[in-house]
Amino acid sequence: MKKGFACLLAMAIACSVSLGTVCAITYPEIPTVAEVDEEDEKVIVIVTANGDVSQAVKEVSAAFPSSKVRKTFKRALNGFSIELLESEVRMLKDFQEVERVDKVVEYRANLDGSVPFIGGDSARGLLDQNGERVTGKGVKVAVIDTGIDYSHPDLKNNYKGGYDVVDYDHDPMETVASQGPPTLHGTHVAGIIAANGQVKGVAPEADLYAYRALGPGGQGTTEQVIEAIEKAIEDEVDVLNLSLGNTVNGPDWPTSIALDKAVEVGIVAVTSNGNSGPNMWTVGSPGTSTKAISVGASAPPIKTPYITIAGLDQEVTLYPIGGALPWALKRDFELVEVGSGLENEWEEVDVTNKIALVKRGMIPFSEKAKFALEHGAKAVLIYNNLPGSFVGAVELGVKLPVVSISKEDGEWLLEQIENDKDAPYARTIYRNEEDFIAPFSSRGPVTHTWEVKPDLVAPGVSIDSTVPKGYLGLNGTSMSAPHVAGAAALIKQAHPDWTPEQVKAALMNTAKKLVKEDGEPYYPYEQGAGRLQVDKALEATTLAYPGALTFGKYTKDDPREKRTVTFTIENHDEKTRTYHVKPPFELPDGLQWDVPFSTTVEPGKKTEVDVHLDLFPAVLAEGIHHGDVVIEGGKEPIVIPYVFFIEEPDYPRAMAFNFGHGDRPGQYRYELYLPGGAEELVVALYDPDTFQFVRFLDVKQDIGRGMVEQEWKELDLPDGTYKALIYAKKDGKADTLESTIVIGAQTLEDK
């Protein structure tokens, strides 16, 4: 953040506390906070009921005659969706039958290398209880996504039906161009699970059921996702895959609760962890579901390209963008900058046979790539406009190498271009790599519950799978989750009587612990239990669950306390086994473990084991503490990660800020998630070029945990682009978010 901008923020916050005060810097006096108009338009909310849903619907409907109950949920969520006035939403919380109210939000949405890598080929050599090969045969797998191209030759024999909750019919086909921006995501996910043709999925004989919850452009709502989960429960599927999510790191978001409900009725629920890494606390719902299996992204064996500038040591990692040609440059090429890649910017610089450096934003990736191709570029580097790396795709494909790089790497390359009298030349270096955590893979833990997420990781980099009318390589935890869903289908065939908890344990207990280049293991909130090994999961004879532990949060002022967690250990071997629970050997001062010396379990039996953590918070360092508890005595040791926190964790005090147009011309709204609530919340607007303060958009104090929303019938602001700075403070820690908002015109979203 620029110094002037940071100073303006401090001034704005100070003035929000003492309105009208003139702050001692050279910028103009900040005006007092404007009164915010109350919006009273129709909105849609998800209502969770305390008891009987029908009674809650009856009570609310009677109180608000103009309201409209849209859908009633009794399987995935004990509640209903209702359309009513904004002013009436606030009153809902006063009803005895209402537990909570949530606004409806939007969701977005190579096998030859990855399937053998996770043990898929070896798994096909194993036999189930009936002597048949383990291929997923007879197992019903639901894909809640953008639909499926069920006419694809690799999928048509597996497809058994489903439902379209976007168009309300029994035809869950992917969106085609005549309906809006076409989609391919669900077909790609389905292929990873169960393709059975030119490519083979993890479970090539599983039955596929498609539930189209995301429509044109891959857009869908909370309401549609929950309804799709309800349909899958109604159809009694065995495994459910959701390669979708939002940026809300909250365990009690409706989609997370719905997945928990699906697990409770016997469905193995698998979901992607999100693509907002590499920082902590970036996992979003439904990846925050306690009972579902949340999956992060690792790399299968791949040849990773890097570029560097001749004479310099720094190397820049290139991440493939789906739909573009792979990066395969053999020699050095001149590097030129082309701004944001807008159409007019390509006219201002010669990119013929050169590598174009382009900033993310303003227009879709496909348009940037199309302009580059038209102007003769050799390749395109798109650098992020936010910190870190990102995942992208060119929707309609382009015959040009296009890759993404991090914001930091992009700015470093830009600096080389600006400082070099002659244009610098970029040289490509290739390295064979595997089993690293993808930078884009979202990290945990989960706020409020402090649970470890992801539960495990699976390949999600350069995954080739089915798409309408062909095949395509894509990146993302959306590709990782179906590897695990396919693995779950294999386990369900081999062990049809196993519960979701047992399937999850088998997958986590047998995962491979991944390590970084320096030999240090990845943290539990980065890899969970480790990388999927489906063949070992199928052969597991000892199960221990939960597969990861949290001992919660302590403060320095807490007295010495012993907290207990309980393991269930199951012996599925043919002989009696004696197990030993071994906590970490090296312990810091203020920490002791108390575990039983040994536990003997007969074949086919299970037992519970109490593990006690005796802790004196005052002598431990603030922050996250983590390690592994090892259970020995089975064929292989089982390693279970744990975490706990001293003092309030360093999670972002604000996340998931979105600003956009309302339902009518001139109307605007914003929403923001506060994972722990806030003592103070300020949304301030600045001129994006001069960083001069414009006005407060909103100021609130003492707000509870959850989604914060505000709507305006009109905003007294000139049309144009503004820099929004969002400040939230909780328990002595303050965080800021930066966002660019546009008043007066619809904006194009990054694809």
Tab-separated table of N, CA and C in Angstrom, residues 13-124:
chain	number	residue	atom	x	y	z
A	13	ILE	N	-10.284	6.665	9.400
A	13	ILE	CA	-10.729	5.894	10.563
A	13	ILE	C	-10.805	6.786	11.801
A	14	ALA	N	-9.799	7.615	11.964
A	14	ALA	CA	-9.805	8.518	13.112
A	14	ALA	C	-11.016	9.443	13.056
A	15	CYS	N	-11.323	9.952	11.877
A	15	CYS	CA	-12.445	10.862	11.740
A	15	CYS	C	-13.776	10.150	11.885
A	16	SER	N	-13.801	8.834	11.610
A	16	SER	CA	-15.061	8.117	11.781
A	16	SER	C	-15.409	7.974	13.246
A	17	VAL	N	-14.400	8.018	14.103
A	17	VAL	CA	-14.645	7.921	15.544
A	17	VAL	C	-15.036	9.287	16.111
A	18	SER	N	-14.357	10.323	15.641
A	18	SER	CA	-14.648	11.677	16.116
A	18	SER	C	-15.029	12.522	14.911
A	19	LEU	N	-16.286	12.490	14.539
A	19	LEU	CA	-16.736	13.109	13.306
A	19	LEU	C	-16.450	14.611	13.302
A	20	GLY	N	-15.967	15.077	12.158
A	20	GLY	CA	-15.736	16.507	11.992
A	20	GLY	C	-14.354	16.958	12.419
A	21	THR	N	-13.574	16.087	13.032
A	21	THR	CA	-12.221	16.454	13.457
A	21	THR	C	-11.342	16.687	12.238
A	22	VAL	N	-10.497	17.695	12.276
A	22	VAL	CA	-9.546	17.944	11.199
A	22	VAL	C	-8.255	17.216	11.539
A	23	CYS	N	-7.865	16.264	10.688
A	23	CYS	CA	-6.666	15.471	10.970
A	23	CYS	C	-5.429	16.237	10.513
A	24	ALA	N	-4.329	16.013	11.209
A	24	ALA	CA	-3.132	16.826	11.004
A	24	ALA	C	-2.274	16.319	9.866
A	25	ILE	N	-2.821	16.348	8.644
A	25	ILE	CA	-1.987	16.111	7.476
A	25	ILE	C	-2.398	17.126	6.422
A	26	THR	N	-1.705	17.166	5.309
A	26	THR	CA	-1.891	18.247	4.345
A	26	THR	C	-3.039	18.017	3.374
A	27	TYR	N	-3.748	16.899	3.495
A	27	TYR	CA	-4.871	16.652	2.608
A	27	TYR	C	-6.088	17.450	3.063
A	28	PRO	N	-7.078	17.636	2.189
A	28	PRO	CA	-8.264	18.404	2.566
A	28	PRO	C	-9.012	17.738	3.705
A	29	GLU	N	-9.798	18.548	4.422
A	29	GLU	CA	-10.591	18.021	5.522
A	29	GLU	C	-11.583	16.991	5.013
A	30	ILE	N	-11.726	15.911	5.762
A	30	ILE	CA	-12.662	14.853	5.377
A	30	ILE	C	-14.053	15.222	5.850
A	31	PRO	N	-15.052	15.026	5.014
A	31	PRO	CA	-16.409	15.350	5.432
A	31	PRO	C	-16.903	14.373	6.477
A	32	THR	N	-17.987	14.742	7.159
A	32	THR	CA	-18.597	13.829	8.116
A	32	THR	C	-19.249	12.685	7.371
A	33	VAL	N	-19.512	11.596	8.092
A	33	VAL	CA	-20.092	10.406	7.485
A	33	VAL	C	-21.511	10.704	7.022
A	34	ALA	N	-21.800	10.394	5.771
A	34	ALA	CA	-23.137	10.647	5.236
A	34	ALA	C	-24.122	9.620	5.751
A	35	GLU	N	-25.348	10.040	5.888
A	35	GLU	CA	-26.406	9.102	6.263
A	35	GLU	C	-26.642	8.152	5.099
A	36	VAL	N	-26.820	6.874	5.424
A	36	VAL	CA	-27.035	5.869	4.383
A	36	VAL	C	-28.521	5.623	4.216
A	37	ASP	N	-28.988	5.717	2.978
A	37	ASP	CA	-30.404	5.457	2.711
A	37	ASP	C	-30.727	4.000	2.966
A	38	GLU	N	-31.848	3.720	3.557
A	38	GLU	CA	-32.288	2.343	3.781
A	38	GLU	C	-32.978	1.827	2.525
A	39	GLU	N	-32.556	0.707	2.032
A	39	GLU	CA	-33.168	0.075	0.868
A	39	GLU	C	-34.285	-0.834	1.333
A	40	ASP	N	-35.412	-0.842	0.615
A	40	ASP	CA	-36.510	-1.706	1.014
A	40	ASP	C	-37.059	-2.449	-0.199
A	41	GLU	N	-36.144	-3.025	-0.989
A	41	GLU	CA	-36.546	-3.802	-2.144
A	41	GLU	C	-36.657	-5.278	-1.769
A	42	LYS	N	-37.172	-6.062	-2.700
A	42	LYS	CA	-37.306	-7.499	-2.486
A	42	LYS	C	-35.938	-8.175	-2.484
A	43	VAL	N	-35.731	-9.083	-1.545
A	43	VAL	CA	-34.497	-9.860	-1.484
A	43	VAL	C	-34.858	-11.320	-1.229
A	44	ILE	N	-33.913	-12.212	-1.481
A	44	ILE	CA	-34.103	-13.641	-1.234
A	44	ILE	C	-33.146	-14.061	-0.131
A	45	VAL	N	-33.657	-14.758	0.871
A	45	VAL	CA	-32.819	-15.225	1.966
A	45	VAL	C	-33.071	-16.706	2.216
A	46	ILE	N	-32.079	-17.352	2.813
A	46	ILE	CA	-32.208	-18.729	3.276
A	46	ILE	C	-32.481	-18.675	4.780
A	47	VAL	N	-33.585	-19.255	5.204
A	47	VAL	CA	-33.968	-19.263	6.612
A	47	VAL	C	-33.763	-20.667	7.176
A	48	THR	N	-32.977	-20.783	8.221
A	48	THR	CA	-32.782	-22.053	8.912
A	48	THR	C	-33.728	-22.102	10.107
A	49	ALA	N	-34.508	-23.182	10.191
A	49	ALA	CA	-35.527	-23.293	11.232
A	49	ALA	C	-34.984	-23.990	12.466
A	50	ASN	N	-35.517	-23.622	13.628
A	50	ASN	CA	-35.153	-24.270	14.886
A	50	ASN	C	-35.748	-25.665	15.003
A	51	GLY	N	-37.003	-25.794	14.576
A	51	GLY	CA	-37.720	-27.067	14.716
A	51	GLY	C	-38.384	-27.469	13.428
A	52	ASP	N	-39.695	-27.599	13.448
A	52	ASP	CA	-40.444	-28.039	12.277
A	52	ASP	C	-40.456	-26.941	11.207
A	53	VAL	N	-39.993	-27.295	9.999
A	53	VAL	CA	-39.900	-26.318	8.913
A	53	VAL	C	-41.281	-25.813	8.521
A	54	SER	N	-42.251	-26.709	8.448
A	54	SER	CA	-43.598	-26.318	8.036
A	54	SER	C	-44.176	-25.266	8.976
A	55	GLN	N	-43.930	-25.437	10.269
A	55	GLN	CA	-44.430	-24.478	11.245
A	55	GLN	C	-43.744	-23.123	11.072
A	56	ALA	N	-42.422	-23.156	10.792
A	56	ALA	CA	-41.691	-21.908	10.580
A	56	ALA	C	-42.194	-21.184	9.338
A	57	VAL	N	-42.438	-21.938	8.266
A	57	VAL	CA	-42.966	-21.348	7.035
A	57	VAL	C	-44.329	-20.705	7.302
A	58	LYS	N	-45.170	-21.418	8.016
A	58	LYS	CA	-46.518	-20.930	8.319
A	58	LYS	C	-46.454	-19.641	9.135
A	59	GLU	N	-45.590	-19.623	10.146
A	59	GLU	CA	-45.474	-18.463	11.027
A	59	GLU	C	-44.964	-17.242	10.278
A	60	VAL	N	-43.909	-17.433	9.461
A	60	VAL	CA	-43.312	-16.314	8.735
A	60	VAL	C	-44.258	-15.808	7.647
A	61	SER	N	-44.885	-16.732	6.932
A	61	SER	CA	-45.802	-16.338	5.856
A	61	SER	C	-46.975	-15.541	6.390
A	62	ALA	N	-47.478	-15.950	7.549
A	62	ALA	CA	-48.612	-15.237	8.140
A	62	ALA	C	-48.216	-13.827	8.553
A	63	ALA	N	-46.978	-13.675	9.027
A	63	ALA	CA	-46.518	-12.366	9.482
A	63	ALA	C	-46.235	-11.409	8.323
A	64	PHE	N	-45.835	-11.975	7.167
A	64	PHE	CA	-45.492	-11.148	6.006
A	64	PHE	C	-46.315	-11.614	4.804
A	65	PRO	N	-47.541	-11.149	4.663
A	65	PRO	CA	-48.443	-11.624	3.598
A	65	PRO	C	-47.912	-11.402	2.184
A	66	SER	N	-47.066	-10.367	2.010
A	66	SER	CA	-46.552	-10.095	0.665
A	66	SER	C	-45.320	-10.924	0.318
A	67	SER	N	-44.832	-11.719	1.273
A	67	SER	CA	-43.651	-12.546	1.018
A	67	SER	C	-44.007	-13.739	0.139
A	68	LYS	N	-42.956	-14.362	-0.402
A	68	LYS	CA	-43.156	-15.524	-1.274
A	68	LYS	C	-42.157	-16.615	-0.888
A	69	VAL	N	-42.675	-17.726	-0.354
A	69	VAL	CA	-41.811	-18.863	-0.045
A	69	VAL	C	-41.435	-19.539	-1.362
A	70	ARG	N	-40.140	-19.660	-1.622
A	70	ARG	CA	-39.666	-20.179	-2.900
A	70	ARG	C	-39.420	-21.687	-2.855
A	71	LYS	N	-38.630	-22.119	-1.884
A	71	LYS	CA	-38.288	-23.538	-1.792
A	71	LYS	C	-38.220	-23.948	-0.327
A	72	THR	N	-38.602	-25.172	-0.060
A	72	THR	CA	-38.503	-25.730	1.284
A	72	THR	C	-37.478	-26.848	1.269
A	73	PHE	N	-36.549	-26.814	2.218
A	73	PHE	CA	-35.490	-27.813	2.299
A	73	PHE	C	-35.668	-28.630	3.573
A	74	LYS	N	-35.674	-29.927	3.428
A	74	LYS	CA	-35.833	-30.783	4.608
A	74	LYS	C	-34.744	-31.838	4.712
A	75	ARG	N	-33.946	-31.996	3.672
A	75	ARG	CA	-32.894	-33.016	3.685
A	75	ARG	C	-31.516	-32.398	3.917
A	76	ALA	N	-31.139	-31.492	3.019
A	76	ALA	CA	-29.810	-30.886	3.114
A	76	ALA	C	-29.761	-29.757	4.132
A	77	LEU	N	-30.915	-29.128	4.390
A	77	LEU	CA	-30.977	-28.013	5.325
A	77	LEU	C	-32.368	-28.002	5.924
A	78	ASN	N	-32.461	-27.757	7.198
A	78	ASN	CA	-33.765	-27.669	7.860
A	78	ASN	C	-34.237	-26.220	7.754
A	79	GLY	N	-34.800	-25.874	6.571
A	79	GLY	CA	-35.170	-24.488	6.376
A	79	GLY	C	-35.860	-24.258	5.056
A	80	PHE	N	-35.866	-23.001	4.609
A	80	PHE	CA	-36.558	-22.639	3.373
A	80	PHE	C	-35.976	-21.341	2.844
A	81	SER	N	-36.239	-21.062	1.569
A	81	SER	CA	-35.864	-19.779	0.984
A	81	SER	C	-37.130	-18.972	0.776
A	82	ILE	N	-37.004	-17.675	0.970
A	82	ILE	CA	-38.176	-16.814	0.916
A	82	ILE	C	-37.788	-15.462	0.329
A	83	GLU	N	-38.712	-14.891	-0.454
A	83	GLU	CA	-38.529	-13.563	-1.020
A	83	GLU	C	-39.399	-12.592	-0.229
A	84	LEU	N	-38.772	-11.558	0.298
A	84	LEU	CA	-39.502	-10.581	1.088
A	84	LEU	C	-38.754	-9.261	1.077
A	85	LEU	N	-39.308	-8.251	1.722
A	85	LEU	CA	-38.683	-6.940	1.736
A	85	LEU	C	-37.461	-6.921	2.652
A	86	GLU	N	-36.490	-6.071	2.286
A	86	GLU	CA	-35.276	-5.944	3.093
A	86	GLU	C	-35.616	-5.575	4.533
A	87	SER	N	-36.589	-4.696	4.724
A	87	SER	CA	-36.961	-4.285	6.077
A	87	SER	C	-37.532	-5.440	6.881
A	88	GLU	N	-38.132	-6.419	6.193
A	88	GLU	CA	-38.714	-7.567	6.877
A	88	GLU	C	-37.660	-8.593	7.281
A	89	VAL	N	-36.512	-8.596	6.552
A	89	VAL	CA	-35.444	-9.548	6.864
A	89	VAL	C	-34.971	-9.370	8.300
A	90	ARG	N	-34.838	-8.125	8.729
A	90	ARG	CA	-34.337	-7.853	10.078
A	90	ARG	C	-35.284	-8.410	11.146
A	91	MET	N	-36.575	-8.472	10.811
A	91	MET	CA	-37.561	-8.944	11.779
A	91	MET	C	-37.574	-10.464	11.920
A	92	LEU	N	-37.036	-11.157	10.913
A	92	LEU	CA	-37.076	-12.622	10.938
A	92	LEU	C	-36.401	-13.196	12.175
A	93	LYS	N	-35.334	-12.551	12.611
A	93	LYS	CA	-34.555	-13.092	13.724
A	93	LYS	C	-35.321	-13.061	15.051
A	94	ASP	N	-36.441	-12.322	15.061
A	94	ASP	CA	-37.240	-12.248	16.278
A	94	ASP	C	-38.235	-13.398	16.402
A	95	PHE	N	-38.364	-14.209	15.347
A	95	PHE	CA	-39.318	-15.312	15.375
A	95	PHE	C	-38.732	-16.497	16.138
A	96	GLN	N	-39.526	-17.086	16.965
A	96	GLN	CA	-39.074	-18.208	17.790
A	96	GLN	C	-38.663	-19.402	16.941
A	97	GLU	N	-39.327	-19.592	15.798
A	97	GLU	CA	-39.061	-20.757	14.949
A	97	GLU	C	-37.828	-20.577	14.056
A	98	VAL	N	-37.254	-19.381	14.029
A	98	VAL	CA	-36.138	-19.080	13.124
A	98	VAL	C	-34.816	-19.140	13.874
A	99	GLU	N	-33.894	-19.954	13.370
A	99	GLU	CA	-32.569	-20.079	13.993
A	99	GLU	C	-31.594	-19.062	13.427
A	100	ARG	N	-31.524	-18.939	12.082
A	100	ARG	CA	-30.617	-17.986	11.450
A	100	ARG	C	-31.129	-17.633	10.063
A	101	VAL	N	-30.607	-16.507	9.538
A	101	VAL	CA	-31.011	-16.008	8.230
A	101	VAL	C	-29.745	-15.678	7.449
A	102	ASP	N	-29.660	-16.157	6.194
A	102	ASP	CA	-28.505	-15.882	5.342
A	102	ASP	C	-28.980	-15.419	3.979
A	103	LYS	N	-28.316	-14.387	3.455
A	103	LYS	CA	-28.622	-13.946	2.099
A	103	LYS	C	-28.136	-14.991	1.092
A	104	VAL	N	-28.808	-15.040	-0.046
A	104	VAL	CA	-28.377	-15.904	-1.144
A	104	VAL	C	-27.178	-15.248	-1.817
A	105	VAL	N	-26.090	-16.010	-2.003
A	105	VAL	CA	-24.903	-15.493	-2.677
A	105	VAL	C	-24.609	-16.336	-3.905
A	106	GLU	N	-23.673	-15.842	-4.750
A	106	GLU	CA	-23.347	-16.546	-5.986
A	106	GLU	C	-22.144	-17.469	-5.795
A	107	TYR	N	-22.100	-18.573	-6.603
A	107	TYR	CA	-20.996	-19.520	-6.610
A	107	TYR	C	-20.393	-19.581	-8.013
A	108	ARG	N	-19.096	-19.802	-8.084
A	108	ARG	CA	-18.424	-19.897	-9.376
A	108	ARG	C	-17.692	-21.245	-9.504
A	109	ALA	N	-18.029	-21.035	-10.180
A	109	ALA	CA	-17.303	-22.247	-10.446
A	109	ALA	C	-15.910	-22.269	-11.159
A	110	ASN	N	-3.704	-34.056	-16.382
A	110	ASN	CA	-4.025	-35.049	-17.383
A	110	ASN	C	-4.179	-36.380	-16.710
A	111	LEU	N	-5.306	-36.974	-17.106
A	111	LEU	CA	-5.651	-38.207	-16.414
A	111	LEU	C	-4.627	-39.321	-16.619
A	112	ASP	N	-3.960	-39.325	-17.769
A	112	ASP	CA	-2.933	-40.351	-17.987
A	112	ASP	C	-1.770	-40.193	-17.013
A	113	GLY	N	-1.590	-38.980	-16.495
A	113	GLY	CA	-0.536	-38.764	-15.511
A	113	GLY	C	-1.046	-38.834	-14.091
A	114	SER	N	-2.221	-38.248	-13.842
A	114	SER	CA	-2.687	-38.115	-12.457
A	114	SER	C	-3.310	-39.389	-11.909
A	115	VAL	N	-4.079	-40.122	-12.720
A	115	VAL	CA	-4.764	-41.308	-12.195
A	115	VAL	C	-3.767	-42.399	-11.779
A	116	PRO	N	-2.802	-42.764	-12.625
A	116	PRO	CA	-1.799	-43.733	-12.148
A	116	PRO	C	-0.994	-43.208	-10.962
A	117	PHE	N	-0.755	-41.896	-10.936
A	117	PHE	CA	0.063	-41.292	-9.888
A	117	PHE	C	-0.565	-41.470	-8.509
A	118	ILE	N	-1.892	-41.407	-8.424
A	118	ILE	CA	-2.569	-41.574	-7.132
A	118	ILE	C	-2.899	-43.037	-6.841
A	119	GLY	N	-2.416	-43.949	-7.704
A	119	GLY	CA	-2.655	-45.374	-7.477
A	119	GLY	C	-3.884	-45.911	-8.171
A	120	GLY	N	-4.433	-45.150	-9.136
A	120	GLY	CA	-5.648	-45.569	-9.822
A	120	GLY	C	-5.482	-46.835	-10.632
A	121	ASP	N	-4.367	-46.970	-11.340
A	121	ASP	CA	-4.137	-48.187	-12.130
A	121	ASP	C	-3.984	-49.402	-11.227
A	122	SER	N	-3.276	-49.239	-10.124
A	122	SER	CA	-3.112	-50.353	-9.184
A	122	SER	C	-4.446	-50.751	-8.577
A	123	ALA	N	-5.313	-49.749	-8.330
A	123	ALA	CA	-6.623	-50.039	-7.733
A	123	ALA	C	-7.459	-50.937	-8.632
A	124	ARG	N	-7.319	-50.768	-9.940
A	124	ARG	CA	-8.120	-51.572	-10.875
A	124	ARG	C	-7.704	-53.033	-10.878
